Amino acid sequence: MMRYGSEHKQATRRRIIETAGRRFKQHGIDGSGISALMKDAGLTNGAFYTHFTSKDDLVATAVADQLQAQNADIVAHAAPGRAGVEQIVRWYLSPQHRDSPDDGCPSAALLDEIGRCTDPIKQAYTDGALMVTDGIAARLAPDDPLSVRTKTLSAYAMMAGTLQLSRALADRQLADELLEQGIHNAFGLLGVDMSTGAVNGLKFPRDLGLACYAARAC
């Protein structure tokens, strides 16, 4: 029997996590069984339990991985201060993000299902979401980011809901107008002045060449 080394095992685990992230966002958590997940990954069902104890274990891992990617590849690349907050908001509520859910925020795709999941999955989501929003808060109030944590989290929730609704609308013009209004609303809540109306250098992940985000956070 062929035995694989630790590097192969790690690569296989990574492939399962990335495949799960894509499938969860395309078909939902409830609509993604282990058989379908492993088929997408090109693996047998039996290989699943070499890497994860249960589907919930995989869900928690995939959710955490997606949010880590969003933080590393979007938030961390934004400029310091409020200019960076503007970049993040404009990226998040951009038509490109709206039209590419497989490469986008896991919150907008999975939040309703995560709310019905087990506590470990909710904890994985909580830790990841706070990592993202704390990066925004640190740009709003660098001397005391905790003082704006709740406000930042509220703005994040508002943006996720706006993105969800924009994706659901059949009227493209109305969907675009909703995104633009969402930008104004987020800036108002966060106390960020409107500037040029451009994304100010922070482009959609594919434009930045952030292949890791496109692969993991989808």
PDB file of C-alpha atoms in Angstrom:
ATOM      1  CA  MET A   1       0.000   0.000   0.000  1.00  0.00           C
ATOM      2  CA  MET A   2       1.339   3.433  -0.942  1.00  0.00           C
ATOM      3  CA  ARG A   3       1.944   5.733   1.997  1.00  0.00           C
ATOM      4  CA  TYR A   4       1.795   9.483   1.550  1.00  0.00           C
ATOM      5  CA  GLY A   5       3.973  11.964   3.430  1.00  0.00           C
ATOM      6  CA  SER A   6       2.809  14.828   5.590  1.00  0.00           C
ATOM      7  CA  GLU A   7       3.115  17.339   2.752  1.00  0.00           C
ATOM      8  CA  HIS A   8       0.704  15.347   0.593  1.00  0.00           C
ATOM      9  CA  LYS A   9      -1.719  15.058   3.490  1.00  0.00           C
ATOM     10  CA  GLN A  10      -1.581  18.806   4.103  1.00  0.00           C
ATOM     11  CA  ALA A  11      -2.127  19.520   0.408  1.00  0.00           C
ATOM     12  CA  THR A  12      -5.125  17.186   0.342  1.00  0.00           C
ATOM     13  CA  ARG A  13      -6.613  18.843   3.425  1.00  0.00           C
ATOM     14  CA  ARG A  14      -6.124  22.254   1.812  1.00  0.00           C
ATOM     15  CA  ARG A  15      -7.874  21.045  -1.353  1.00  0.00           C
ATOM     16  CA  ILE A  16     -10.855  19.833   0.647  1.00  0.00           C
ATOM     17  CA  ILE A  17     -11.106  23.139   2.527  1.00  0.00           C
ATOM     18  CA  GLU A  18     -10.922  25.200  -0.666  1.00  0.00           C
ATOM     19  CA  THR A  19     -13.427  22.964  -2.455  1.00  0.00           C
ATOM     20  CA  ALA A  20     -15.787  23.135   0.504  1.00  0.00           C
ATOM     21  CA  GLY A  21     -15.561  26.929   0.555  1.00  0.00           C
ATOM     22  CA  ARG A  22     -16.594  27.089  -3.095  1.00  0.00           C
ATOM     23  CA  ARG A  23     -19.391  24.584  -2.779  1.00  0.00           C
ATOM     24  CA  PHE A  24     -20.829  26.064   0.428  1.00  0.00           C
ATOM     25  CA  LYS A  25     -21.116  29.447  -1.232  1.00  0.00           C
ATOM     26  CA  GLN A  26     -22.571  28.012  -4.427  1.00  0.00           C
ATOM     27  CA  HIS A  27     -25.012  25.505  -2.935  1.00  0.00           C
ATOM     28  CA  GLY A  28     -25.224  26.367   0.748  1.00  0.00           C
ATOM     29  CA  ILE A  29     -24.037  24.431   3.775  1.00  0.00           C
ATOM     30  CA  ASP A  30     -27.203  22.337   4.024  1.00  0.00           C
ATOM     31  CA  GLY A  31     -27.096  21.650   0.288  1.00  0.00           C
ATOM     32  CA  SER A  32     -23.541  20.320   0.370  1.00  0.00           C
ATOM     33  CA  GLY A  33     -23.182  16.724   1.532  1.00  0.00           C
ATOM     34  CA  ILE A  34     -19.892  14.988   2.194  1.00  0.00           C
ATOM     35  CA  SER A  35     -20.206  12.887  -0.962  1.00  0.00           C
ATOM     36  CA  ALA A  36     -20.645  15.961  -3.160  1.00  0.00           C
ATOM     37  CA  LEU A  37     -17.814  17.800  -1.406  1.00  0.00           C
ATOM     38  CA  MET A  38     -15.390  14.943  -1.857  1.00  0.00           C
ATOM     39  CA  LYS A  39     -16.429  14.403  -5.467  1.00  0.00           C
ATOM     40  CA  ASP A  40     -15.691  18.073  -6.172  1.00  0.00           C
ATOM     41  CA  ALA A  41     -12.270  17.583  -4.579  1.00  0.00           C
ATOM     42  CA  GLY A  42     -11.606  14.462  -6.668  1.00  0.00           C
ATOM     43  CA  LEU A  43     -11.426  12.264  -3.569  1.00  0.00           C
ATOM     44  CA  THR A  44     -13.320   9.338  -2.108  1.00  0.00           C
ATOM     45  CA  ASN A  45     -15.706   9.617   0.826  1.00  0.00           C
ATOM     46  CA  GLY A  46     -13.393   7.522   2.955  1.00  0.00           C
ATOM     47  CA  ALA A  47     -10.617  10.088   2.662  1.00  0.00           C
ATOM     48  CA  PHE A  48     -12.785  12.694   4.374  1.00  0.00           C
ATOM     49  CA  TYR A  49     -12.400  11.247   7.853  1.00  0.00           C
ATOM     50  CA  THR A  50      -8.631  11.220   7.561  1.00  0.00           C
ATOM     51  CA  HIS A  51      -8.794  15.018   7.748  1.00  0.00           C
ATOM     52  CA  PHE A  52     -12.027  15.953   9.559  1.00  0.00           C
ATOM     53  CA  THR A  53     -14.059  14.405  12.323  1.00  0.00           C
ATOM     54  CA  SER A  54     -17.396  15.523  10.880  1.00  0.00           C
ATOM     55  CA  LYS A  55     -19.018  17.831   8.358  1.00  0.00           C
ATOM     56  CA  ASP A  56     -19.372  20.439  11.117  1.00  0.00           C
ATOM     57  CA  ASP A  57     -15.605  20.259  11.653  1.00  0.00           C
ATOM     58  CA  LEU A  58     -15.079  21.023   7.967  1.00  0.00           C
ATOM     59  CA  VAL A  59     -17.650  23.826   7.950  1.00  0.00           C
ATOM     60  CA  ALA A  60     -15.961  25.538  10.893  1.00  0.00           C
ATOM     61  CA  THR A  61     -12.562  25.171   9.255  1.00  0.00           C
ATOM     62  CA  ALA A  62     -13.746  26.449   5.860  1.00  0.00           C
ATOM     63  CA  VAL A  63     -15.564  29.441   7.348  1.00  0.00           C
ATOM     64  CA  ALA A  64     -12.498  30.403   9.376  1.00  0.00           C
ATOM     65  CA  ASP A  65     -10.267  29.980   6.309  1.00  0.00           C
ATOM     66  CA  GLN A  66     -12.459  32.215   4.143  1.00  0.00           C
ATOM     67  CA  LEU A  67     -12.508  35.013   6.698  1.00  0.00           C
ATOM     68  CA  GLN A  68      -8.762  34.757   7.241  1.00  0.00           C
ATOM     69  CA  ALA A  69      -8.310  35.125   3.477  1.00  0.00           C
ATOM     70  CA  GLN A  70     -10.620  38.134   3.367  1.00  0.00           C
ATOM     71  CA  ASN A  71      -8.656  39.791   6.131  1.00  0.00           C
ATOM     72  CA  ALA A  72      -5.234  38.997   4.676  1.00  0.00           C
ATOM     73  CA  ASP A  73      -6.025  39.816   1.061  1.00  0.00           C
ATOM     74  CA  ILE A  74      -8.452  42.726   1.372  1.00  0.00           C
ATOM     75  CA  VAL A  75      -8.324  44.433   4.760  1.00  0.00           C
ATOM     76  CA  ALA A  76      -4.557  44.110   5.213  1.00  0.00           C
ATOM     77  CA  HIS A  77      -3.966  45.567   1.736  1.00  0.00           C
ATOM     78  CA  ALA A  78      -6.010  48.690   2.424  1.00  0.00           C
ATOM     79  CA  ALA A  79      -4.336  51.992   3.194  1.00  0.00           C
ATOM     80  CA  PRO A  80      -3.894  53.142   6.795  1.00  0.00           C
ATOM     81  CA  GLY A  81      -6.531  55.331   8.408  1.00  0.00           C
ATOM     82  CA  ARG A  82      -9.914  56.335   7.041  1.00  0.00           C
ATOM     83  CA  ALA A  83      -8.676  56.182   3.463  1.00  0.00           C
ATOM     84  CA  GLY A  84      -8.336  52.445   3.976  1.00  0.00           C
ATOM     85  CA  VAL A  85     -11.843  52.209   5.410  1.00  0.00           C
ATOM     86  CA  GLU A  86     -13.153  53.920   2.280  1.00  0.00           C
ATOM     87  CA  GLN A  87     -11.252  51.452   0.094  1.00  0.00           C
ATOM     88  CA  ILE A  88     -12.691  48.457   1.950  1.00  0.00           C
ATOM     89  CA  VAL A  89     -16.264  49.756   1.853  1.00  0.00           C
ATOM     90  CA  ARG A  90     -16.081  50.606  -1.838  1.00  0.00           C
ATOM     91  CA  TRP A  91     -14.615  47.198  -2.661  1.00  0.00           C
ATOM     92  CA  TYR A  92     -17.200  45.382  -0.568  1.00  0.00           C
ATOM     93  CA  LEU A  93     -20.160  47.188  -2.145  1.00  0.00           C
ATOM     94  CA  SER A  94     -18.811  47.158  -5.684  1.00  0.00           C
ATOM     95  CA  PRO A  95     -20.658  45.612  -8.645  1.00  0.00           C
ATOM     96  CA  GLN A  96     -17.618  43.357  -9.181  1.00  0.00           C
ATOM     97  CA  HIS A  97     -17.973  41.870  -5.690  1.00  0.00           C
ATOM     98  CA  ARG A  98     -21.735  41.607  -6.095  1.00  0.00           C
ATOM     99  CA  ASP A  99     -21.374  39.768  -9.396  1.00  0.00           C
ATOM    100  CA  SER A 100     -18.655  37.351  -8.190  1.00  0.00           C
ATOM    101  CA  PRO A 101     -20.086  35.660  -5.107  1.00  0.00           C
ATOM    102  CA  ASP A 102     -17.721  32.709  -5.439  1.00  0.00           C
ATOM    103  CA  ASP A 103     -14.791  35.058  -4.876  1.00  0.00           C
ATOM    104  CA  GLY A 104     -16.450  37.191  -2.243  1.00  0.00           C
ATOM    105  CA  CYS A 105     -17.351  37.596   1.384  1.00  0.00           C
ATOM    106  CA  PRO A 106     -18.516  34.449   3.182  1.00  0.00           C
ATOM    107  CA  SER A 107     -20.815  36.531   5.372  1.00  0.00           C
ATOM    108  CA  ALA A 108     -23.011  37.626   2.469  1.00  0.00           C
ATOM    109  CA  ALA A 109     -23.253  34.044   1.202  1.00  0.00           C
ATOM    110  CA  LEU A 110     -23.583  32.025   4.411  1.00  0.00           C
ATOM    111  CA  LEU A 111     -24.682  34.226   7.294  1.00  0.00           C
ATOM    112  CA  ASP A 112     -28.253  32.943   7.504  1.00  0.00           C
ATOM    113  CA  GLU A 113     -27.092  29.324   7.601  1.00  0.00           C
ATOM    114  CA  ILE A 114     -24.286  29.977  10.084  1.00  0.00           C
ATOM    115  CA  GLY A 115     -26.902  31.388  12.448  1.00  0.00           C
ATOM    116  CA  ARG A 116     -28.512  27.932  12.529  1.00  0.00           C
ATOM    117  CA  CYS A 117     -25.238  26.022  12.921  1.00  0.00           C
ATOM    118  CA  THR A 118     -23.591  24.521  15.967  1.00  0.00           C
ATOM    119  CA  ASP A 119     -21.722  26.588  18.539  1.00  0.00           C
ATOM    120  CA  PRO A 120     -18.224  25.624  17.265  1.00  0.00           C
ATOM    121  CA  ILE A 121     -19.148  26.886  13.781  1.00  0.00           C
ATOM    122  CA  LYS A 122     -20.581  30.077  15.240  1.00  0.00           C
ATOM    123  CA  GLN A 123     -17.393  30.544  17.256  1.00  0.00           C
ATOM    124  CA  ALA A 124     -15.236  30.068  14.148  1.00  0.00           C
ATOM    125  CA  TYR A 125     -17.348  32.656  12.364  1.00  0.00           C
ATOM    126  CA  THR A 126     -17.247  35.062  15.314  1.00  0.00           C
ATOM    127  CA  ASP A 127     -13.459  34.891  15.554  1.00  0.00           C
ATOM    128  CA  GLY A 128     -13.060  35.415  11.824  1.00  0.00           C
ATOM    129  CA  ALA A 129     -15.598  38.217  11.512  1.00  0.00           C
ATOM    130  CA  LEU A 130     -14.028  40.090  14.424  1.00  0.00           C
ATOM    131  CA  MET A 131     -10.606  39.721  12.819  1.00  0.00           C
ATOM    132  CA  VAL A 132     -11.971  41.432   9.686  1.00  0.00           C
ATOM    133  CA  THR A 133     -13.906  44.157  11.483  1.00  0.00           C
ATOM    134  CA  ASP A 134     -11.122  44.820  13.978  1.00  0.00           C
ATOM    135  CA  GLY A 135      -8.883  45.579  11.009  1.00  0.00           C
ATOM    136  CA  ILE A 136     -11.403  48.205   9.955  1.00  0.00           C
ATOM    137  CA  ALA A 137     -11.773  49.504  13.514  1.00  0.00           C
ATOM    138  CA  ALA A 138      -7.999  49.918  13.790  1.00  0.00           C
ATOM    139  CA  ARG A 139      -8.154  52.297  10.835  1.00  0.00           C
ATOM    140  CA  LEU A 140     -11.074  54.248  12.284  1.00  0.00           C
ATOM    141  CA  ALA A 141      -9.650  54.650  15.778  1.00  0.00           C
ATOM    142  CA  PRO A 142      -6.004  53.528  15.834  1.00  0.00           C
ATOM    143  CA  ASP A 143      -5.542  54.652  19.439  1.00  0.00           C
ATOM    144  CA  ASP A 144      -8.586  52.770  20.749  1.00  0.00           C
ATOM    145  CA  PRO A 145     -10.051  50.352  18.174  1.00  0.00           C
ATOM    146  CA  LEU A 146     -12.197  48.603  20.777  1.00  0.00           C
ATOM    147  CA  SER A 147     -14.152  51.831  21.241  1.00  0.00           C
ATOM    148  CA  VAL A 148     -15.563  51.453  17.713  1.00  0.00           C
ATOM    149  CA  ARG A 149     -15.745  47.647  17.517  1.00  0.00           C
ATOM    150  CA  THR A 150     -19.543  47.439  17.836  1.00  0.00           C
ATOM    151  CA  LYS A 151     -20.098  50.278  15.381  1.00  0.00           C
ATOM    152  CA  THR A 152     -17.756  48.643  12.879  1.00  0.00           C
ATOM    153  CA  LEU A 153     -19.441  45.270  13.294  1.00  0.00           C
ATOM    154  CA  SER A 154     -22.810  46.924  12.724  1.00  0.00           C
ATOM    155  CA  ALA A 155     -21.547  48.531   9.514  1.00  0.00           C
ATOM    156  CA  TYR A 156     -20.185  45.164   8.369  1.00  0.00           C
ATOM    157  CA  ALA A 157     -23.593  43.587   8.949  1.00  0.00           C
ATOM    158  CA  MET A 158     -25.288  46.390   7.023  1.00  0.00           C
ATOM    159  CA  MET A 159     -22.908  45.952   4.099  1.00  0.00           C
ATOM    160  CA  ALA A 160     -23.433  42.170   4.015  1.00  0.00           C
ATOM    161  CA  GLY A 161     -27.200  42.652   3.947  1.00  0.00           C
ATOM    162  CA  THR A 162     -26.936  45.269   1.206  1.00  0.00           C
ATOM    163  CA  LEU A 163     -24.797  42.922  -0.875  1.00  0.00           C
ATOM    164  CA  GLN A 164     -27.271  40.073  -0.388  1.00  0.00           C
ATOM    165  CA  LEU A 165     -30.232  42.196  -1.470  1.00  0.00           C
ATOM    166  CA  SER A 166     -28.376  43.612  -4.465  1.00  0.00           C
ATOM    167  CA  ARG A 167     -27.644  40.063  -5.639  1.00  0.00           C
ATOM    168  CA  ALA A 168     -31.288  39.094  -5.290  1.00  0.00           C
ATOM    169  CA  LEU A 169     -32.786  42.001  -7.267  1.00  0.00           C
ATOM    170  CA  ALA A 170     -33.760  41.315 -10.871  1.00  0.00           C
ATOM    171  CA  ASP A 171     -33.553  45.016 -11.750  1.00  0.00           C
ATOM    172  CA  ARG A 172     -29.858  45.650 -12.465  1.00  0.00           C
ATOM    173  CA  GLN A 173     -30.124  49.427 -12.286  1.00  0.00           C
ATOM    174  CA  LEU A 174     -31.893  49.267  -8.937  1.00  0.00           C
ATOM    175  CA  ALA A 175     -29.315  46.755  -7.675  1.00  0.00           C
ATOM    176  CA  ASP A 176     -26.495  49.144  -8.641  1.00  0.00           C
ATOM    177  CA  GLU A 177     -28.257  52.090  -7.013  1.00  0.00           C
ATOM    178  CA  LEU A 178     -28.672  50.037  -3.845  1.00  0.00           C
ATOM    179  CA  LEU A 179     -24.927  49.395  -3.701  1.00  0.00           C
ATOM    180  CA  GLU A 180     -24.190  53.087  -4.093  1.00  0.00           C
ATOM    181  CA  GLN A 181     -26.673  53.984  -1.370  1.00  0.00           C
ATOM    182  CA  GLY A 182     -25.127  51.307   0.822  1.00  0.00           C
ATOM    183  CA  ILE A 183     -21.741  52.994   0.421  1.00  0.00           C
ATOM    184  CA  HIS A 184     -23.236  56.314   1.560  1.00  0.00           C
ATOM    185  CA  ASN A 185     -24.944  54.610   4.507  1.00  0.00           C
ATOM    186  CA  ALA A 186     -21.768  52.819   5.604  1.00  0.00           C
ATOM    187  CA  PHE A 187     -19.721  56.006   5.382  1.00  0.00           C
ATOM    188  CA  GLY A 188     -22.339  57.828   7.430  1.00  0.00           C
ATOM    189  CA  LEU A 189     -22.332  55.176  10.141  1.00  0.00           C
ATOM    190  CA  LEU A 190     -18.544  54.998  10.243  1.00  0.00           C
ATOM    191  CA  GLY A 191     -17.989  58.744  10.002  1.00  0.00           C
ATOM    192  CA  VAL A 192     -16.000  58.580   6.756  1.00  0.00           C
ATOM    193  CA  ASP A 193     -16.178  61.515   4.342  1.00  0.00           C
ATOM    194  CA  MET A 194     -17.001  60.746   0.730  1.00  0.00           C
ATOM    195  CA  SER A 195     -14.036  61.476  -1.510  1.00  0.00           C
ATOM    196  CA  THR A 196     -13.383  60.738  -5.157  1.00  0.00           C
ATOM    197  CA  GLY A 197     -15.990  58.076  -5.769  1.00  0.00           C
ATOM    198  CA  ALA A 198     -13.246  55.685  -6.869  1.00  0.00           C
ATOM    199  CA  VAL A 199     -11.884  52.666  -5.099  1.00  0.00           C
ATOM    200  CA  ASN A 200      -8.634  54.571  -4.539  1.00  0.00           C
ATOM    201  CA  GLY A 201      -6.268  51.812  -5.538  1.00  0.00           C
ATOM    202  CA  LEU A 202      -7.846  48.832  -3.784  1.00  0.00           C
ATOM    203  CA  LYS A 203      -9.163  46.802  -6.689  1.00  0.00           C
ATOM    204  CA  PHE A 204     -11.245  43.679  -6.834  1.00  0.00           C
ATOM    205  CA  PRO A 205      -9.151  40.662  -5.774  1.00  0.00           C
ATOM    206  CA  ARG A 206      -8.693  39.282  -9.283  1.00  0.00           C
ATOM    207  CA  ASP A 207      -7.392  42.668 -10.459  1.00  0.00           C
ATOM    208  CA  LEU A 208      -4.880  42.673  -7.642  1.00  0.00           C
ATOM    209  CA  GLY A 209      -3.755  39.185  -8.629  1.00  0.00           C
ATOM    210  CA  LEU A 210      -4.777  37.847  -5.235  1.00  0.00           C
ATOM    211  CA  ALA A 211      -5.129  34.265  -6.378  1.00  0.00           C
ATOM    212  CA  CYS A 212      -5.087  33.018  -2.812  1.00  0.00           C
ATOM    213  CA  TYR A 213      -8.231  34.978  -1.977  1.00  0.00           C
ATOM    214  CA  ALA A 214     -10.001  33.899  -5.148  1.00  0.00           C
ATOM    215  CA  ALA A 215      -9.165  30.283  -4.340  1.00  0.00           C
ATOM    216  CA  ARG A 216      -9.889  30.276  -0.618  1.00  0.00           C
ATOM    217  CA  ALA A 217     -12.623  32.818  -0.040  1.00  0.00           C
ATOM    218  CA  CYS A 218     -15.151  31.540  -2.539  1.00  0.00           C
TER     219      CYS A 218
END
